[in-house]
mmCIF file with all atom_site columns, C-alpha atoms in Angstrom:
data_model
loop_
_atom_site.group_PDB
_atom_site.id
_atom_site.type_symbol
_atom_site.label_atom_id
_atom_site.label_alt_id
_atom_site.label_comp_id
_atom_site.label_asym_id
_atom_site.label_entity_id
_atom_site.label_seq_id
_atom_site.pdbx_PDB_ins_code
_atom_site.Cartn_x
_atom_site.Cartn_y
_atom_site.Cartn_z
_atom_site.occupancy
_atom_site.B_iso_or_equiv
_atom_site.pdbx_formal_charge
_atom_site.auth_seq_id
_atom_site.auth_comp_id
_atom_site.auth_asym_id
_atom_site.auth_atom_id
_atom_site.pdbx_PDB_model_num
ATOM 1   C CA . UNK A 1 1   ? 0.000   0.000  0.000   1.00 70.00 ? 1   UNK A CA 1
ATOM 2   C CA . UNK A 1 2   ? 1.519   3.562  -1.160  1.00 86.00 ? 2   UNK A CA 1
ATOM 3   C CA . UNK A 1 3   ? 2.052   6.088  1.615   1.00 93.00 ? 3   UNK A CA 1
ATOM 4   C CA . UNK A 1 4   ? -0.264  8.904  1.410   1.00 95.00 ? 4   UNK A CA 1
ATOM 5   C CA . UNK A 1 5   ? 0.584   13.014 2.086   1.00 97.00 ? 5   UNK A CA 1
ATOM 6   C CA . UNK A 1 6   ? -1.665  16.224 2.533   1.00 96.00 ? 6   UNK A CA 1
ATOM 7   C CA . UNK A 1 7   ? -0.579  19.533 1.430   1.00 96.00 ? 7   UNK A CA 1
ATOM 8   C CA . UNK A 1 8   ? -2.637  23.222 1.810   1.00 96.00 ? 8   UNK A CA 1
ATOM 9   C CA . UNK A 1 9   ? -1.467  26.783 1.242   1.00 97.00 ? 9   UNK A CA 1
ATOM 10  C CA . UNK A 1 10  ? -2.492  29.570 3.630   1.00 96.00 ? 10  UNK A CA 1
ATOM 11  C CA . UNK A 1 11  ? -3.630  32.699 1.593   1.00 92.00 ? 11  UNK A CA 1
ATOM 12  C CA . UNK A 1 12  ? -4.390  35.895 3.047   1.00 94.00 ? 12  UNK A CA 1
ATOM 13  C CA . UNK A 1 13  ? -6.116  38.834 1.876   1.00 93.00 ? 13  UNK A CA 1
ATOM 14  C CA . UNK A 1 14  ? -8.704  41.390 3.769   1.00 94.00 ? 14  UNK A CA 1
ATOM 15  C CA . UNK A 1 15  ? -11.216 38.810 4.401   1.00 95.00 ? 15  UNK A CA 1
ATOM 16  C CA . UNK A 1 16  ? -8.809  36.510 6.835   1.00 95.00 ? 16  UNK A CA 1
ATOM 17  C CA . UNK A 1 17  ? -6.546  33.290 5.944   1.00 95.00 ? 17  UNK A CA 1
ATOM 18  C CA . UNK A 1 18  ? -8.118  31.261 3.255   1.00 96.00 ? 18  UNK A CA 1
ATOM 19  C CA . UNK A 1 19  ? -7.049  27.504 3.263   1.00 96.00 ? 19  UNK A CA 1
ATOM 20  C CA . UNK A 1 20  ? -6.221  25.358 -0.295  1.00 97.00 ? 20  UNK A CA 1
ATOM 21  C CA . UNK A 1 21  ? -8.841  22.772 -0.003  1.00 97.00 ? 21  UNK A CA 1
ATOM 22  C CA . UNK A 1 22  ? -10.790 19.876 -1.846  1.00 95.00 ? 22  UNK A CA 1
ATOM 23  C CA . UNK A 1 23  ? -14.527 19.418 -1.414  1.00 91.00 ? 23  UNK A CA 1
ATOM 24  C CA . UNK A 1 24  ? -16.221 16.237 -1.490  1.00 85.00 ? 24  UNK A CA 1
ATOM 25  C CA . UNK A 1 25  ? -19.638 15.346 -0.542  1.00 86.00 ? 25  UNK A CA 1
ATOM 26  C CA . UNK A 1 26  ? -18.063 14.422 2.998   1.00 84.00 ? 26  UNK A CA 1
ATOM 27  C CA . UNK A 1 27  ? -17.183 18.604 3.116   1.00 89.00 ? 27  UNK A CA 1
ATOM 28  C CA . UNK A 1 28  ? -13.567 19.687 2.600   1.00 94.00 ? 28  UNK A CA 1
ATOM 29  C CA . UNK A 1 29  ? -10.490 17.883 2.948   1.00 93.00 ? 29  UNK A CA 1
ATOM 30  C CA . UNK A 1 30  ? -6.874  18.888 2.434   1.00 94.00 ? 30  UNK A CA 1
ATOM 31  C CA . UNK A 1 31  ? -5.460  18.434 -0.603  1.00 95.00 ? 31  UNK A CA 1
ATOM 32  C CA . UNK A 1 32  ? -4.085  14.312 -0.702  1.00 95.00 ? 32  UNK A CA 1
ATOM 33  C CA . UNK A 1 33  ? -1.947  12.524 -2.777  1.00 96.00 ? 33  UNK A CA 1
ATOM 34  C CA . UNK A 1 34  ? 0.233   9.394  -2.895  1.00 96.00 ? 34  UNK A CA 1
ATOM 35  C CA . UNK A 1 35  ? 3.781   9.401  -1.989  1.00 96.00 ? 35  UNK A CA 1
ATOM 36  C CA . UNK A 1 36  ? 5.737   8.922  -5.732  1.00 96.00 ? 36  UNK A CA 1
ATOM 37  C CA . UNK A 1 37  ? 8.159   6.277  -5.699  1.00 95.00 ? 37  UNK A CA 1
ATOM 38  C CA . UNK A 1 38  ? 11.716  7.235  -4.663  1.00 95.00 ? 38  UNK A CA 1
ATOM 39  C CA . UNK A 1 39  ? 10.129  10.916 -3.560  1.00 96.00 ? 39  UNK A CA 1
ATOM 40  C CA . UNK A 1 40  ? 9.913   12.083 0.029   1.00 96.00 ? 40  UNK A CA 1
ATOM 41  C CA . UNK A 1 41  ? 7.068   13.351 1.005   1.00 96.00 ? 41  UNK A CA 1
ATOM 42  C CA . UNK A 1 42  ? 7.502   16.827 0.953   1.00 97.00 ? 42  UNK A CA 1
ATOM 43  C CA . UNK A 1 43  ? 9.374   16.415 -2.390  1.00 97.00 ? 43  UNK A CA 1
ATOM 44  C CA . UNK A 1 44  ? 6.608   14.859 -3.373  1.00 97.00 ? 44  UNK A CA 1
ATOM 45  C CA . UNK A 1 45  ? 3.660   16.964 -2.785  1.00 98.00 ? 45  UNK A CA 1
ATOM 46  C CA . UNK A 1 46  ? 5.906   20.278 -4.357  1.00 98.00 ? 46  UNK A CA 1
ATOM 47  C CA . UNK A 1 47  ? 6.128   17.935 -7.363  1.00 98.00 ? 47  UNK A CA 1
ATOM 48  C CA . UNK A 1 48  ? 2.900   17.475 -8.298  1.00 97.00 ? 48  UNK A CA 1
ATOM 49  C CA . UNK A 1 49  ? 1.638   21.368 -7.128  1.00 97.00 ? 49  UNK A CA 1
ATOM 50  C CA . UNK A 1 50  ? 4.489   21.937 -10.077 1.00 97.00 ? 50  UNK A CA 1
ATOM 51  C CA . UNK A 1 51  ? 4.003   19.006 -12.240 1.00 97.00 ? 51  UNK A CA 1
ATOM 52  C CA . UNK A 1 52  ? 0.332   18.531 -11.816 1.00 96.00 ? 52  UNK A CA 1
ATOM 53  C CA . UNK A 1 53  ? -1.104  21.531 -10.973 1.00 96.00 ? 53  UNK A CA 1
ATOM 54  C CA . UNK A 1 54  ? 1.117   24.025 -12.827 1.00 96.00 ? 54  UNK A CA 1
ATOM 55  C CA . UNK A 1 55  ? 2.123   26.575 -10.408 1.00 96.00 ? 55  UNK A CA 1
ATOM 56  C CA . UNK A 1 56  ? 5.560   28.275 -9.645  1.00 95.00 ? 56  UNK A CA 1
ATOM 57  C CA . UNK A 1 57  ? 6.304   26.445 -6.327  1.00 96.00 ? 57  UNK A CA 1
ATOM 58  C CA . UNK A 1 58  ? 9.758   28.333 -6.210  1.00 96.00 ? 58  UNK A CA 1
ATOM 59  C CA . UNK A 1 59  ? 7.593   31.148 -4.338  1.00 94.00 ? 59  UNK A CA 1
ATOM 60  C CA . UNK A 1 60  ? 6.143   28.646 -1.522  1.00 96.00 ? 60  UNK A CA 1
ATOM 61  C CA . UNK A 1 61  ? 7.429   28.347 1.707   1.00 96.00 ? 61  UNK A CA 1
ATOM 62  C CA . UNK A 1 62  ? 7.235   26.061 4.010   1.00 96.00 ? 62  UNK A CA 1
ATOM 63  C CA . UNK A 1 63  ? 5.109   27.507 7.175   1.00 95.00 ? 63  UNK A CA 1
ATOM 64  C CA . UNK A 1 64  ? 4.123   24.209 9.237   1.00 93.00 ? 64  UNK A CA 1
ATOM 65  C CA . UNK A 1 65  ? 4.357   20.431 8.779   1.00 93.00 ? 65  UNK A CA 1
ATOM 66  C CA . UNK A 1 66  ? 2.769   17.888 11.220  1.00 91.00 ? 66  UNK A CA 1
ATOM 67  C CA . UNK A 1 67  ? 1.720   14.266 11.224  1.00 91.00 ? 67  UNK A CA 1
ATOM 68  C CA . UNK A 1 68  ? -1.997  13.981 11.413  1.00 89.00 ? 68  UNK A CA 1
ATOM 69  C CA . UNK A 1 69  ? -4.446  11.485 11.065  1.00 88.00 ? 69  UNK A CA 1
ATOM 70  C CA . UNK A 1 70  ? -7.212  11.727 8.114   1.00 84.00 ? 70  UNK A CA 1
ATOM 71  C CA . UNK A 1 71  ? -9.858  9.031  7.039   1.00 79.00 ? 71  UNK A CA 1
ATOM 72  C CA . UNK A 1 72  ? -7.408  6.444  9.829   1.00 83.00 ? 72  UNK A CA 1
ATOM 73  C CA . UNK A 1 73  ? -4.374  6.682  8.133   1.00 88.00 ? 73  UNK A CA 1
ATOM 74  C CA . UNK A 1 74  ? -1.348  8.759  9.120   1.00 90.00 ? 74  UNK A CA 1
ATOM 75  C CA . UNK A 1 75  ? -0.399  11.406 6.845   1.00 93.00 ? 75  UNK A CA 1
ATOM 76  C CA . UNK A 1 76  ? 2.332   14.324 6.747   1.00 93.00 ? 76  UNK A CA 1
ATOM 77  C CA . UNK A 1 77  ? 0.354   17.389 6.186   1.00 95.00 ? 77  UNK A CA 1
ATOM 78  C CA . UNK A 1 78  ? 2.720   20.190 4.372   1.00 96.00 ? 78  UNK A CA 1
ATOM 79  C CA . UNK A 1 79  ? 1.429   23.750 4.717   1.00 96.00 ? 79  UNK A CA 1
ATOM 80  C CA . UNK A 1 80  ? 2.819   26.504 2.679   1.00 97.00 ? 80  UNK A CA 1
ATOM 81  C CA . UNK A 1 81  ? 2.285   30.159 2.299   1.00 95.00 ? 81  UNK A CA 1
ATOM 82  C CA . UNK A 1 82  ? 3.703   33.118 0.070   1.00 92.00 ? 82  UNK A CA 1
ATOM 83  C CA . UNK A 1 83  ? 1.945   32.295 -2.965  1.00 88.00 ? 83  UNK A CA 1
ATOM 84  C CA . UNK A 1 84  ? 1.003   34.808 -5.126  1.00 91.00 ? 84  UNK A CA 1
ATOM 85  C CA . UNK A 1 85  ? -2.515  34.483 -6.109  1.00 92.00 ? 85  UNK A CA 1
ATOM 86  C CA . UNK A 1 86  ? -4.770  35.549 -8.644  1.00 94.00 ? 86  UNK A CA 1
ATOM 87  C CA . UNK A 1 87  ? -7.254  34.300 -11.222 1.00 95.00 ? 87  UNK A CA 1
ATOM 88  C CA . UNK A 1 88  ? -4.591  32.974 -13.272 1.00 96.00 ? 88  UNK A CA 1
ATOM 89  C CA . UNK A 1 89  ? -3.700  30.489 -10.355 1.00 95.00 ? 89  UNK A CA 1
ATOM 90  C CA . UNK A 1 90  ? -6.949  30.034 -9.374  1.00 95.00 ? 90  UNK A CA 1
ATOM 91  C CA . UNK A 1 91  ? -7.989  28.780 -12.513 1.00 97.00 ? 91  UNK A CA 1
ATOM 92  C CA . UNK A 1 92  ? -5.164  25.952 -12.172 1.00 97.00 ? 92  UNK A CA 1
ATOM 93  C CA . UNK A 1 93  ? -6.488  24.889 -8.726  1.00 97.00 ? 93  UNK A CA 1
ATOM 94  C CA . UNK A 1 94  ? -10.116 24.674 -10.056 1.00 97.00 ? 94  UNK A CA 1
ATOM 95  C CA . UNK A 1 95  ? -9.025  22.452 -12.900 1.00 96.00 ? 95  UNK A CA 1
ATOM 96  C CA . UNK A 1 96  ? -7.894  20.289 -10.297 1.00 95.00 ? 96  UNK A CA 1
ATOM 97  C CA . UNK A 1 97  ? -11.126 20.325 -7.870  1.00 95.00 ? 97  UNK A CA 1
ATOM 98  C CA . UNK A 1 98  ? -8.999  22.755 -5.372  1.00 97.00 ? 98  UNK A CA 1
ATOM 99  C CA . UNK A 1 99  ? -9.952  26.126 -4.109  1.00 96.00 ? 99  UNK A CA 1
ATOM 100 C CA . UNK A 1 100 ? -9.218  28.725 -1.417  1.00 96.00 ? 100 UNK A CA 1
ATOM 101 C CA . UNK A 1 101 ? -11.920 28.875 1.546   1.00 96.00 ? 101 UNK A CA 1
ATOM 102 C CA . UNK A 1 102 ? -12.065 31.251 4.428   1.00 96.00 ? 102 UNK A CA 1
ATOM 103 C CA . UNK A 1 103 ? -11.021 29.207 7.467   1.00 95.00 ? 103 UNK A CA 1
ATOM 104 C CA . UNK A 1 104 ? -14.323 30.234 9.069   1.00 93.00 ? 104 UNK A CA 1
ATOM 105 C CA . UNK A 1 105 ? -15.599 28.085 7.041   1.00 94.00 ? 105 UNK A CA 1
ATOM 106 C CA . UNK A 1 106 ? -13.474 25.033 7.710   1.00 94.00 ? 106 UNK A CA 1
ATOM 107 C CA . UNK A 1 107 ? -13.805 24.375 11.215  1.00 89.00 ? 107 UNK A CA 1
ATOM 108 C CA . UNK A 1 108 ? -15.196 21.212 10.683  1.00 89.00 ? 108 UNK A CA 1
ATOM 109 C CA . UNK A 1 109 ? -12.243 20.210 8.522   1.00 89.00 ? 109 UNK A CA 1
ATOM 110 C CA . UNK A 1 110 ? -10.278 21.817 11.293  1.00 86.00 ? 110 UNK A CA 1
ATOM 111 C CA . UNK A 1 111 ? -11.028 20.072 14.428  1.00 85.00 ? 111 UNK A CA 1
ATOM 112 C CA . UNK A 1 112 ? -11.393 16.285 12.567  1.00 82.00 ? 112 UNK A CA 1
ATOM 113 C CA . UNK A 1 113 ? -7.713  16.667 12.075  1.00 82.00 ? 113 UNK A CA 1
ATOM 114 C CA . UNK A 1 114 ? -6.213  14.421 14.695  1.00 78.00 ? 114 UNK A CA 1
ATOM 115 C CA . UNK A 1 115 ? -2.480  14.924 15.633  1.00 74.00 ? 115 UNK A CA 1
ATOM 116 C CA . UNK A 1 116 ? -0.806  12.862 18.300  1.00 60.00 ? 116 UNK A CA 1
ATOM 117 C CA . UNK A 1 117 ? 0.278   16.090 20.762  1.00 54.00 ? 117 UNK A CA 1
ATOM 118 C CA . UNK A 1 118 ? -1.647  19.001 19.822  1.00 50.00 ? 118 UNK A CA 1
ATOM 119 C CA . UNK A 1 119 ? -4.371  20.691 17.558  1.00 49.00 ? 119 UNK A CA 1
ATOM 120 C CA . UNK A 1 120 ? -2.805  23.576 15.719  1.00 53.00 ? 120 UNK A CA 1
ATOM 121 C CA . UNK A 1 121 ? -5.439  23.939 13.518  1.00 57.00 ? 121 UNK A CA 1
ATOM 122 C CA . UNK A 1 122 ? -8.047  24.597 16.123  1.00 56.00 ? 122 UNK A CA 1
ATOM 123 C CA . UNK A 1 123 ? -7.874  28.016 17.078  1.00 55.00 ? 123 UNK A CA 1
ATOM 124 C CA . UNK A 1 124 ? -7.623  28.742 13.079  1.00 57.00 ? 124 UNK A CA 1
ATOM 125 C CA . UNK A 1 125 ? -11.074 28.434 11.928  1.00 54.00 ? 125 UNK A CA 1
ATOM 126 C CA . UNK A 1 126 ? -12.366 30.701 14.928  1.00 51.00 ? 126 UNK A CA 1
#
């Protein structure tokens, strides 16, 4: 069975931190993928938000990583910020089933994120 990973990017504008996120019919999830063979991780979630997706992941940085637990399975969860975002990129993320949402509006993705010490995404969708 291949490893799974979760990625977002935190994007913030006048109307609070917006979170990259899928939506399902379960509500929203962060964005998963399978771990490519001979990647890391990390290497391989920035290889498919180039690869995949299309965007310039050169201007991404790295703001948080944790291991979490989503749908029973233990994932790294990669969060970036410092994209620069507009309808262009947008676009790219839609193509894909992704969008930015207001955390306000995520706290249910929020507090089903189980990590083994602490919640860090908690306090975020308040």
């Amino acid at each position: 069975m291949q490893k799974k990973v979760a990625g977002t990017i935190i994007y913030n504008d006048q109307q609070g931190s917006h979170f990259l996120v899928k939506h399902s019919t379960n509500g929203y999830n962060f964005y998963q993928l399978l771990v490519r063979a001979g990647h890391s991780p990390l290497a391989s979630v920035l290889w498919d938000l180039r690869y995949t997706i299309g965007i310039d992941v050169d201007q991404l940085r790295l703001y948080d990583s944790i291991m979490a637990e989503l749908d029973d399975e233990k994932v790294a969860v990669f969060v970036f910020d410092h994209l620069a975002v507009d309808g262009q990129v947008r676009a790219k993320f839609d193509r894909q089933g992704l969008e930015f949402v207001l955390a306000s509006e995520l706290h249910e993705l929020f507090t089903s994120v189980r990590v083994s010490e602490t919640m860090p995404f908690t306090n975020l969708s308040k």
